[in-house]
Coordinates of C-alpha atoms and ligand atoms in Angstrom, one line a residue:
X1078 CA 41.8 20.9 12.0
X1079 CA 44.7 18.7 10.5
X1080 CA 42.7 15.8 12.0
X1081 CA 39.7 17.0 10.9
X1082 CA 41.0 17.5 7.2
X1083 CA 42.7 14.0 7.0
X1084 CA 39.1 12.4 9.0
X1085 CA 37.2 13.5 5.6
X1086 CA 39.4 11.8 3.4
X1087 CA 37.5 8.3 4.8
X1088 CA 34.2 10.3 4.1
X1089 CA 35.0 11.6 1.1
X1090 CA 35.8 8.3 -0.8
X1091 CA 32.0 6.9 0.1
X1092 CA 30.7 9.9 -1.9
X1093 CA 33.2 9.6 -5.0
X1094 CA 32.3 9.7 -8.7
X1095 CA 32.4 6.1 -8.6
X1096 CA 30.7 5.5 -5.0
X1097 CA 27.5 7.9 -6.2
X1098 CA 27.2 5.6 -9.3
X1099 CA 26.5 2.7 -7.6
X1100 CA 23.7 4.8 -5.3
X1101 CA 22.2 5.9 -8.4
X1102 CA 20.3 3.5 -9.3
X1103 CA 19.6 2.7 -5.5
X1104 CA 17.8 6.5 -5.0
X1105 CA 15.8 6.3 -8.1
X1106 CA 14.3 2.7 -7.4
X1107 CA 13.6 4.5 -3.6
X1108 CA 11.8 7.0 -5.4
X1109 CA 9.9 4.7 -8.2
X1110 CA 8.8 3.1 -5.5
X1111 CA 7.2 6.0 -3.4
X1112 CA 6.1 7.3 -7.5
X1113 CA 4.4 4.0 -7.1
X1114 CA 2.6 4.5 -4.3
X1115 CA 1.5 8.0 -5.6
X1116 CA -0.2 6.4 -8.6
X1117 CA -1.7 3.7 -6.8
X1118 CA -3.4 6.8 -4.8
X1119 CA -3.8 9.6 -7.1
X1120 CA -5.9 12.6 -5.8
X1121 CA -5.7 11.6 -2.2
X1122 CA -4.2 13.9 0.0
X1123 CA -0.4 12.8 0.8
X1124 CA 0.9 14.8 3.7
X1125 CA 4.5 15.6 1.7
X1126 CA 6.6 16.6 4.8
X1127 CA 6.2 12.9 6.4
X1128 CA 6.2 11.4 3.2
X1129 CA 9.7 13.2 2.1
X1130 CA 11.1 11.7 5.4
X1131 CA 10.3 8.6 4.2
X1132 CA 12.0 8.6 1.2
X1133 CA 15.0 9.9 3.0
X1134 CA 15.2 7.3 5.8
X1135 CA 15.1 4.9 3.4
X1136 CA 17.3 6.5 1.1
X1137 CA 20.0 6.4 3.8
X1138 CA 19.4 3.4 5.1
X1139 CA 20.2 1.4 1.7
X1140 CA 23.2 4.1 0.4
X1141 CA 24.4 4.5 4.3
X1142 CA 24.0 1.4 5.4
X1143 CA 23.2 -1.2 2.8
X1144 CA 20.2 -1.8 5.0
X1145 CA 16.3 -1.5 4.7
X1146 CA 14.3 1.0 6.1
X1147 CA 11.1 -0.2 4.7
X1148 CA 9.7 3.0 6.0
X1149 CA 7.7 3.6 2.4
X1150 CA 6.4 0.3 2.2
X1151 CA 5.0 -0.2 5.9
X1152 CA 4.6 3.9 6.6
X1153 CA 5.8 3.6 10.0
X1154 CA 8.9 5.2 11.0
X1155 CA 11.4 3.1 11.4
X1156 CA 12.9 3.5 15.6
X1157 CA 16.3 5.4 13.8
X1158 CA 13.6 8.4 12.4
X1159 CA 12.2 9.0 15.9
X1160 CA 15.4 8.6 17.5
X1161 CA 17.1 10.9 15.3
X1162 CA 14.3 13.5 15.6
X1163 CA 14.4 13.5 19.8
X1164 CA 18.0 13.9 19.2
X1165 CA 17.9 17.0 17.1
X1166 CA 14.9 18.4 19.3
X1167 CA 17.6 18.3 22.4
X1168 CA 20.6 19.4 20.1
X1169 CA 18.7 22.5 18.7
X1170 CA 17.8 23.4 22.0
X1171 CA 21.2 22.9 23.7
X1172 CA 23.2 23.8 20.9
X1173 CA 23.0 27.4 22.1
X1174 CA 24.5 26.4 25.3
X1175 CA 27.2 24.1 24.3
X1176 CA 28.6 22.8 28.1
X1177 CA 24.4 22.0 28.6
X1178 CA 24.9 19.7 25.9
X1179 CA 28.1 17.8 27.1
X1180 CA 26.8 17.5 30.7
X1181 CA 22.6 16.6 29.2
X1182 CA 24.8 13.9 27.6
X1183 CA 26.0 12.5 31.1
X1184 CA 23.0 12.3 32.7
X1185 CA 21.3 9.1 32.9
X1186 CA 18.5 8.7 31.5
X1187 CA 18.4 12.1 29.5
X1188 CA 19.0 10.6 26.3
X1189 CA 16.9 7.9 26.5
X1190 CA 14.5 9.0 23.7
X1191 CA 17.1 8.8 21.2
X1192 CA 19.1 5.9 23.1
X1193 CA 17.5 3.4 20.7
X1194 CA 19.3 5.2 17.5
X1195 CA 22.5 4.7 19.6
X1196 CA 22.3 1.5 19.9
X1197 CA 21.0 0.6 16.6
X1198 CA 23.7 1.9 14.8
X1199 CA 26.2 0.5 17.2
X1200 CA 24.7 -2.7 16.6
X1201 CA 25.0 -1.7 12.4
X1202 CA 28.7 -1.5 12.8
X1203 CA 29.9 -4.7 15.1
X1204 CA 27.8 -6.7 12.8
X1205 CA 29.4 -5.3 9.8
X1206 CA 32.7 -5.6 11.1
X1207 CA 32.0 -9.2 11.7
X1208 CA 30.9 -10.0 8.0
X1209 CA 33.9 -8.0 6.9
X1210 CA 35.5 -8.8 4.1
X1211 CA 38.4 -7.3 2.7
X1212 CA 38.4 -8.2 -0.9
X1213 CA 34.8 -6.6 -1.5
X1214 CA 34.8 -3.1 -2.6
X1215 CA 32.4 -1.2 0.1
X1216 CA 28.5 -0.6 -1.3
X1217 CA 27.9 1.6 1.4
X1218 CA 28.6 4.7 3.2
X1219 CA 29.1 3.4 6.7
X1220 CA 31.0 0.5 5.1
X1221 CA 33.6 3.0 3.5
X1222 CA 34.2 4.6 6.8
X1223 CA 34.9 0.8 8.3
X1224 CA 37.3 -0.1 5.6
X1225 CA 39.4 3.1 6.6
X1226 CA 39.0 1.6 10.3
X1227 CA 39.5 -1.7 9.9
X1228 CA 42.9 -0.9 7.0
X1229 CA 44.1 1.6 9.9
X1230 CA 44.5 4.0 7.3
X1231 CA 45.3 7.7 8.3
X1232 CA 42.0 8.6 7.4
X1233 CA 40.4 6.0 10.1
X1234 CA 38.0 7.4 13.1
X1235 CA 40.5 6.8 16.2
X1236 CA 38.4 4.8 18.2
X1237 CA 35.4 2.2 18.5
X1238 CA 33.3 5.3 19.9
X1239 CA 34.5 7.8 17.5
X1240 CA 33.0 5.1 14.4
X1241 CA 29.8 4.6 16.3
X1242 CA 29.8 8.1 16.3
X1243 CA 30.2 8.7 12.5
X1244 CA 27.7 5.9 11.9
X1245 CA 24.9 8.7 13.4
X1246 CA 26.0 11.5 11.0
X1247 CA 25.3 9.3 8.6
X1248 CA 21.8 9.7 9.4
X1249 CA 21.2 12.7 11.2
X1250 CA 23.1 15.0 8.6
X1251 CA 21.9 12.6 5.5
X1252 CA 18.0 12.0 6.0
X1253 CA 16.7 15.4 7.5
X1254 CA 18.4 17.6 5.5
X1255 CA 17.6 16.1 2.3
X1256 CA 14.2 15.2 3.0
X1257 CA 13.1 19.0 4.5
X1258 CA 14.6 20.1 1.3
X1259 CA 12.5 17.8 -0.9
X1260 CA 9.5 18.7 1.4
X1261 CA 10.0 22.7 0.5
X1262 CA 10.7 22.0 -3.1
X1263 CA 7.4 20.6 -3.1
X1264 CA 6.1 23.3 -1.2
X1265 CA 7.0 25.9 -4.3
X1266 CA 6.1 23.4 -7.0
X1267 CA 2.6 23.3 -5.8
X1268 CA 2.0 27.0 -4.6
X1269 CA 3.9 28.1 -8.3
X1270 CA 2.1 25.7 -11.3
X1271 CA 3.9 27.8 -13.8
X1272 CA 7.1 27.3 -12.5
X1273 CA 6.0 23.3 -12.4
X1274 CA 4.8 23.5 -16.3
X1275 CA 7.8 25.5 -16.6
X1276 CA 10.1 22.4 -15.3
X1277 CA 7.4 19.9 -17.0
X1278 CA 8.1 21.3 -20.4
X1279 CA 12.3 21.1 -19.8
X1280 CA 11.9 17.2 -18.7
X1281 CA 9.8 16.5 -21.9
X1282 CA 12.4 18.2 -24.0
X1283 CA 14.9 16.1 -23.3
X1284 CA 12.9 12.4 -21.9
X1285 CA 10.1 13.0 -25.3
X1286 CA 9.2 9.3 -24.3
X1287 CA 8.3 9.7 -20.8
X1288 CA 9.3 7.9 -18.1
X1289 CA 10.3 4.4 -19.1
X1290 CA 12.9 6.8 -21.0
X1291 CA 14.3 8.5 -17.7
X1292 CA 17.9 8.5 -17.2
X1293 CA 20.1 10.5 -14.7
X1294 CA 22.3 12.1 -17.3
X1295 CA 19.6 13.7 -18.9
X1296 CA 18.0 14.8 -15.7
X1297 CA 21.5 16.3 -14.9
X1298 CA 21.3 18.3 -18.4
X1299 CA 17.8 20.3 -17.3
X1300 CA 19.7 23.6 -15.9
X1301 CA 16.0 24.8 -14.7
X1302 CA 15.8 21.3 -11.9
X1303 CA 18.9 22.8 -10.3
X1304 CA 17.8 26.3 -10.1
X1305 CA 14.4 25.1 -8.3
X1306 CA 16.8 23.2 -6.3
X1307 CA 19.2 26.2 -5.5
X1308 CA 16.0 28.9 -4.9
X1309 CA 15.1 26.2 -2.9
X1310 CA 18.1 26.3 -0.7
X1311 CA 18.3 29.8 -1.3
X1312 CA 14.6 30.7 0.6
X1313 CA 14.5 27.4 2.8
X1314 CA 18.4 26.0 3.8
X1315 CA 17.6 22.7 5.7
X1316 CA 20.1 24.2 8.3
X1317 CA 18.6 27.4 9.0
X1318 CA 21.2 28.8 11.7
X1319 CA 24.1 26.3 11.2
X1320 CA 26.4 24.8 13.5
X1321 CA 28.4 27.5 15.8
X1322 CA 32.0 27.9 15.3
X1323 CA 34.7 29.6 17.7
X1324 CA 36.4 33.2 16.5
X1325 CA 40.2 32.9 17.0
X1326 CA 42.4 34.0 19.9
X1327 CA 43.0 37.5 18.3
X1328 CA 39.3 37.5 17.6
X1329 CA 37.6 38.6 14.7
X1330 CA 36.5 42.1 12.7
X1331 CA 33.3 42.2 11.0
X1332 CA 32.7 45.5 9.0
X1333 CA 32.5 47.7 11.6
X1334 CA 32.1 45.3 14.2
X1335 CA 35.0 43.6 16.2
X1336 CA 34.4 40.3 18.0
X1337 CA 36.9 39.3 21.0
X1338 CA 38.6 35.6 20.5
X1339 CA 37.1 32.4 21.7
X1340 CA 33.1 33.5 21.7
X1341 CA 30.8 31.0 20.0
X1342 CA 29.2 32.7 17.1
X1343 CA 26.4 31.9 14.7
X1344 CA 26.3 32.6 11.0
X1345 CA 22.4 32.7 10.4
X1346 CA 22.2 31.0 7.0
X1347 CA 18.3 31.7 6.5
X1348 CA 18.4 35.6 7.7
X1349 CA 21.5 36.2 5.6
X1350 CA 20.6 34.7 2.0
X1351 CA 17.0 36.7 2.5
X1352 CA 18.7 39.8 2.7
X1353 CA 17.5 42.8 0.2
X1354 CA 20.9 44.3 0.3
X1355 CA 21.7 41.4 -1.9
X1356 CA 18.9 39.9 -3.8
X1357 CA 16.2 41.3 -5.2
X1358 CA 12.9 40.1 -4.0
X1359 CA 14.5 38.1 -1.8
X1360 CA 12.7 36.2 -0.2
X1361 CA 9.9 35.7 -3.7
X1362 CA 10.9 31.9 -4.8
X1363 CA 12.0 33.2 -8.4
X1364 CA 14.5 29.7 -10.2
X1365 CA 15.2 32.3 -13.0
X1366 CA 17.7 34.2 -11.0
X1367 CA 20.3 32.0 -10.9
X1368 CA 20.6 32.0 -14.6
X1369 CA 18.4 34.0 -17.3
X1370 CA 17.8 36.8 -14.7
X1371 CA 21.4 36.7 -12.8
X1372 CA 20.8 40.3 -12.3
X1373 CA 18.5 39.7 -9.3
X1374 CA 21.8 38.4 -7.5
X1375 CA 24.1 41.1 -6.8
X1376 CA 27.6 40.3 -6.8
X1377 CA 28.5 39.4 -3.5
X1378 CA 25.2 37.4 -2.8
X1379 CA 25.5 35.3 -0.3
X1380 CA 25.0 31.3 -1.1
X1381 CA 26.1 28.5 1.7
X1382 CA 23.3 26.2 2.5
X1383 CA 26.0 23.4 2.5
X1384 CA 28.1 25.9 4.8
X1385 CA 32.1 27.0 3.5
X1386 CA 35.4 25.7 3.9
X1387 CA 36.6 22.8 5.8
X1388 CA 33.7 21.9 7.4
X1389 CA 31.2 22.4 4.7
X1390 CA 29.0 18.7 3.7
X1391 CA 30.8 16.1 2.3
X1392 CA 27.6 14.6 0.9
X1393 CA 26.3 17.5 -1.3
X1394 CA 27.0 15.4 -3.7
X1395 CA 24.9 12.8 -2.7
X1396 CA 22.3 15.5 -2.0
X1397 CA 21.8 16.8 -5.2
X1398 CA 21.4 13.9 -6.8
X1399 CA 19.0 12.4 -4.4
X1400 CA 17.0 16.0 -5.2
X1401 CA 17.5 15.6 -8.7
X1402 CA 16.0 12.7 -9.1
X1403 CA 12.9 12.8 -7.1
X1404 CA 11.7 16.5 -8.1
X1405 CA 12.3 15.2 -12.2
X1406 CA 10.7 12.0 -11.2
X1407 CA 7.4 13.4 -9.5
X1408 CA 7.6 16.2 -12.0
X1409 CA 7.8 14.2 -14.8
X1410 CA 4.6 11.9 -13.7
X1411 CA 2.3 14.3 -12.3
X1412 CA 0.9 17.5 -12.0
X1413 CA 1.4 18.6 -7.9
X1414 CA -1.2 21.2 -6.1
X1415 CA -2.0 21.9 -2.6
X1416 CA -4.8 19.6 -1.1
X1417 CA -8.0 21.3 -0.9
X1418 CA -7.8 22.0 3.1
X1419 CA -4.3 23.4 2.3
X1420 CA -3.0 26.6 1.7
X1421 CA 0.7 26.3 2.7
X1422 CA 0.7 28.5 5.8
X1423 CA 1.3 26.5 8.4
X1424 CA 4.3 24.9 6.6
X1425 CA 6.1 27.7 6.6
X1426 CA 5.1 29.9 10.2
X1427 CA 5.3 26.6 12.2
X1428 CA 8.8 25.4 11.0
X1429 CA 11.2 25.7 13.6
X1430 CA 14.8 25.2 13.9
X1431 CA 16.1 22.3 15.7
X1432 CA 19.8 22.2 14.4
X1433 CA 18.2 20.9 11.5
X1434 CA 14.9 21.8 10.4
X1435 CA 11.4 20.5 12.0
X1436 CA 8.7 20.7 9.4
X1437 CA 4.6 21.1 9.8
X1438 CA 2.5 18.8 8.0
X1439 CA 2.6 19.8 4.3
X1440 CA -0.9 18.1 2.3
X1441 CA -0.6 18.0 -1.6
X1442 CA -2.1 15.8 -4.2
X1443 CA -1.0 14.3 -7.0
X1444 CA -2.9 14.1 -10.4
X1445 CA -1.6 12.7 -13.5
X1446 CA -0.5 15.2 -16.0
Ligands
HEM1241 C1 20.0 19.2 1.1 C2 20.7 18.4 1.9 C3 21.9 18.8 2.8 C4 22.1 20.0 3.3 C5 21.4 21.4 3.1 C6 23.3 19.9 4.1 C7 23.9 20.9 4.8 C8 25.1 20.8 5.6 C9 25.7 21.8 6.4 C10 25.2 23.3 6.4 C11 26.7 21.3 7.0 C12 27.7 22.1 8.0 C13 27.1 22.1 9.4 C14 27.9 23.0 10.3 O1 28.7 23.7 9.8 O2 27.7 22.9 11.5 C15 26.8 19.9 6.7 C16 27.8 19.0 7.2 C17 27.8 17.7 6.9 N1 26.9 17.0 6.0 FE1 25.4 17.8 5.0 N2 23.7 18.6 4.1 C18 22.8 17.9 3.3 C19 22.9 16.5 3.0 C20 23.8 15.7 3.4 C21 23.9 14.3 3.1 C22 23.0 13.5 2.1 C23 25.0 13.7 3.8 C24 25.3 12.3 3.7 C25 25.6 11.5 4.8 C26 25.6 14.8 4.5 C27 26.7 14.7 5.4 C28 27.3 15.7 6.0 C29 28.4 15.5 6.9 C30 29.2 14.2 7.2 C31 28.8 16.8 7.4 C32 29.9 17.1 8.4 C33 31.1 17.6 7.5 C34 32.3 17.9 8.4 O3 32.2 18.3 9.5 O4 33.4 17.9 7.8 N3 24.9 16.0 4.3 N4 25.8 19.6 5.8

């Protein structure tokens, strides 16, 4: 834990005040260029689940890694994406049996579908650390988690392996997350086209010149984007079940229930935020209740979709704004509705939980508004 706590001091300076500005403008020219592409092909069906991955990828691969993607521009997935997802297929299978994991991680050949993303992070690293150069304040991510390395700071992974390691968070915790996210914010913005005009009239309140006028700080001033963003998270957290964690030694009461020390338990995020007992209509997609209708939270409603404590994400941050900006982007441009051959049931009975969240195929159009 005291390792742990001083490890995310290296993390947390590549997602400081100062780190995310020089992302900004990074994420938005990501996301004028997919905005491009959208307007270059209005009406056509886009499927929005492949389409937010992407985004994401590419995303990451710029603010992670300083590196291109160029998985909107070519719209094949780059090797990382399909090594990350036959990663995450085996993790949210194993998970639930954690010494499976360690000894499917042993055998040879076992993780050769995901060996490629291995290696080309590996590969991401050494050559950084060979163009290193000390008097160049870090641009990205990974590079900010070298710095700490190669400064030997307190903060530093303690190894080679423990480096390559944090190199693949980068991207499996960064890209999926954000992208199923963006994928289900869509989802609601086309199944809801009040709540869309709702948000439509907010952006032109404050960008009245449309979108050569578009700036981040007056994105961040709409209160409405970040309650589509929260109900969101509420209905769909990108990490359904969550990661398990250990009870201590003397173990653990829960209400009524006591739970001996050292078990593996799971906090279902999902089941747990969709409760009745504390939301009304919980599981209706309503942005209004986290502010002009608070009352349909109860007190104690439950909220964690970037988990709690020590070990919650260090790149909300980074999250939000990457949400932020693409939702008042798309919004902003054009009006969002399910593709005729659509109606958005598959998208949500044939998502399944694979640590993070695997998405079906999700076909909207775009029409300018
Ligand atoms: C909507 C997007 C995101 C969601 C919902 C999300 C959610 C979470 C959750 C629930 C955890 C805790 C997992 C557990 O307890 O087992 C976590 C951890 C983490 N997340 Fe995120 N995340 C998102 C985006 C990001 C982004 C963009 C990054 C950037 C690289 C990131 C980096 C991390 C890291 C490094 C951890 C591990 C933290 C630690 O162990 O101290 N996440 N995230």
């Amino acid at each position: 834990m005291t390792d742990h706590r001083k490890r995310r001091k290296a993390w947390d300076r590549g997602f400081s005040v100062k780190a995310l500005a020089t992302y900004e403008p990074r994420v938005k020219n990501k996301v004028d260029q997919f905005s491009s592409y959208i307007e270059s092909n209005l009406g056509q069906s886009i499927d929005a689940t492949a389409w937010s991955m992407f985004l994401s990828f590419d995303i990451m691969g710029n603010v992670g890694f300083g590196k291109e993607f160029n998985n909107l521009s070519t719209r094949i997935e780059h090797p990382a994406i399909k090594g990350v997802h036959d990663h995450m297929a085996i993790v949210g299978t194993l998970s639930h049996i954690p010494w499976l994991l360690n000894i499917a991680s042993r055998i040879p050949g076992a993780a050769s579908g995901f060996s490629s993303f291995f290696r080309w992070c590996g590969d991401e690293i050494e050559q950084k650390q060979k163009e290193w150069d000390m008097d160049k304040s870090p641009r990205d991510i990974v590079s900010w988690l070298l710095k700490s390395y190669v400064e030997k700071d307190i903060s530093a992974a303690p190894s080679k392996a423990a480096l390559h390691e944090d190199s693949r968070v980068v991207i499996v915790a960064g890209s999926d997350t954000t992208a199923t996210t963006l994928a289900s914010a869509l989802y609601y913005l086309a199944k809801n086209p009040a709540i869309l005009l709702k948000l439509q009239r907010h952006l032109d309140k404050v960008i009245p010149q449309g979108s050569k006028d578009w700036s981040y700080d007056k994105v961040k001033s709409v209160t409405y984007l970040d309650d589509i963003i929260q109900e969101t998270l509420h209905l769909r957290p990108a990490i359904l079940t969550g990661g398990h964690r250990v009870t201590p030694a003397e173990g653990i009461q829960v209400d009524e229930v006591y739970i001996p020390g050292d078990v593996n338990v799971f906090v279902p995020v999902q089941l747990i935020q969709t409760d009745e007992r504390y939301y009304t209509d919980a599981k209706q997609f309503v942005p209004e209740r986290w502010n002009e209708r608070r009352e349909m939270c109860s007190e104690s409603a439950p909220f964690f979709p970037f988990s709690l404590g020590p070990y919650s994400c260090t790149g909300k941050n980074l999250a939000m704004m990457s949400l932020r900006i693409s939702i008042s982007t798309f919004a902003q441009l054009f009006h969002i509705q399910f593709s005729p051959d659509e109606n958005g049931e598959a998208f949500v009975t044939e998502t399944q939980d694979t640590f993070t969240t695997t998405l079906a195929p999700l076909h909207i159009q775009f029409l300018l508004r």
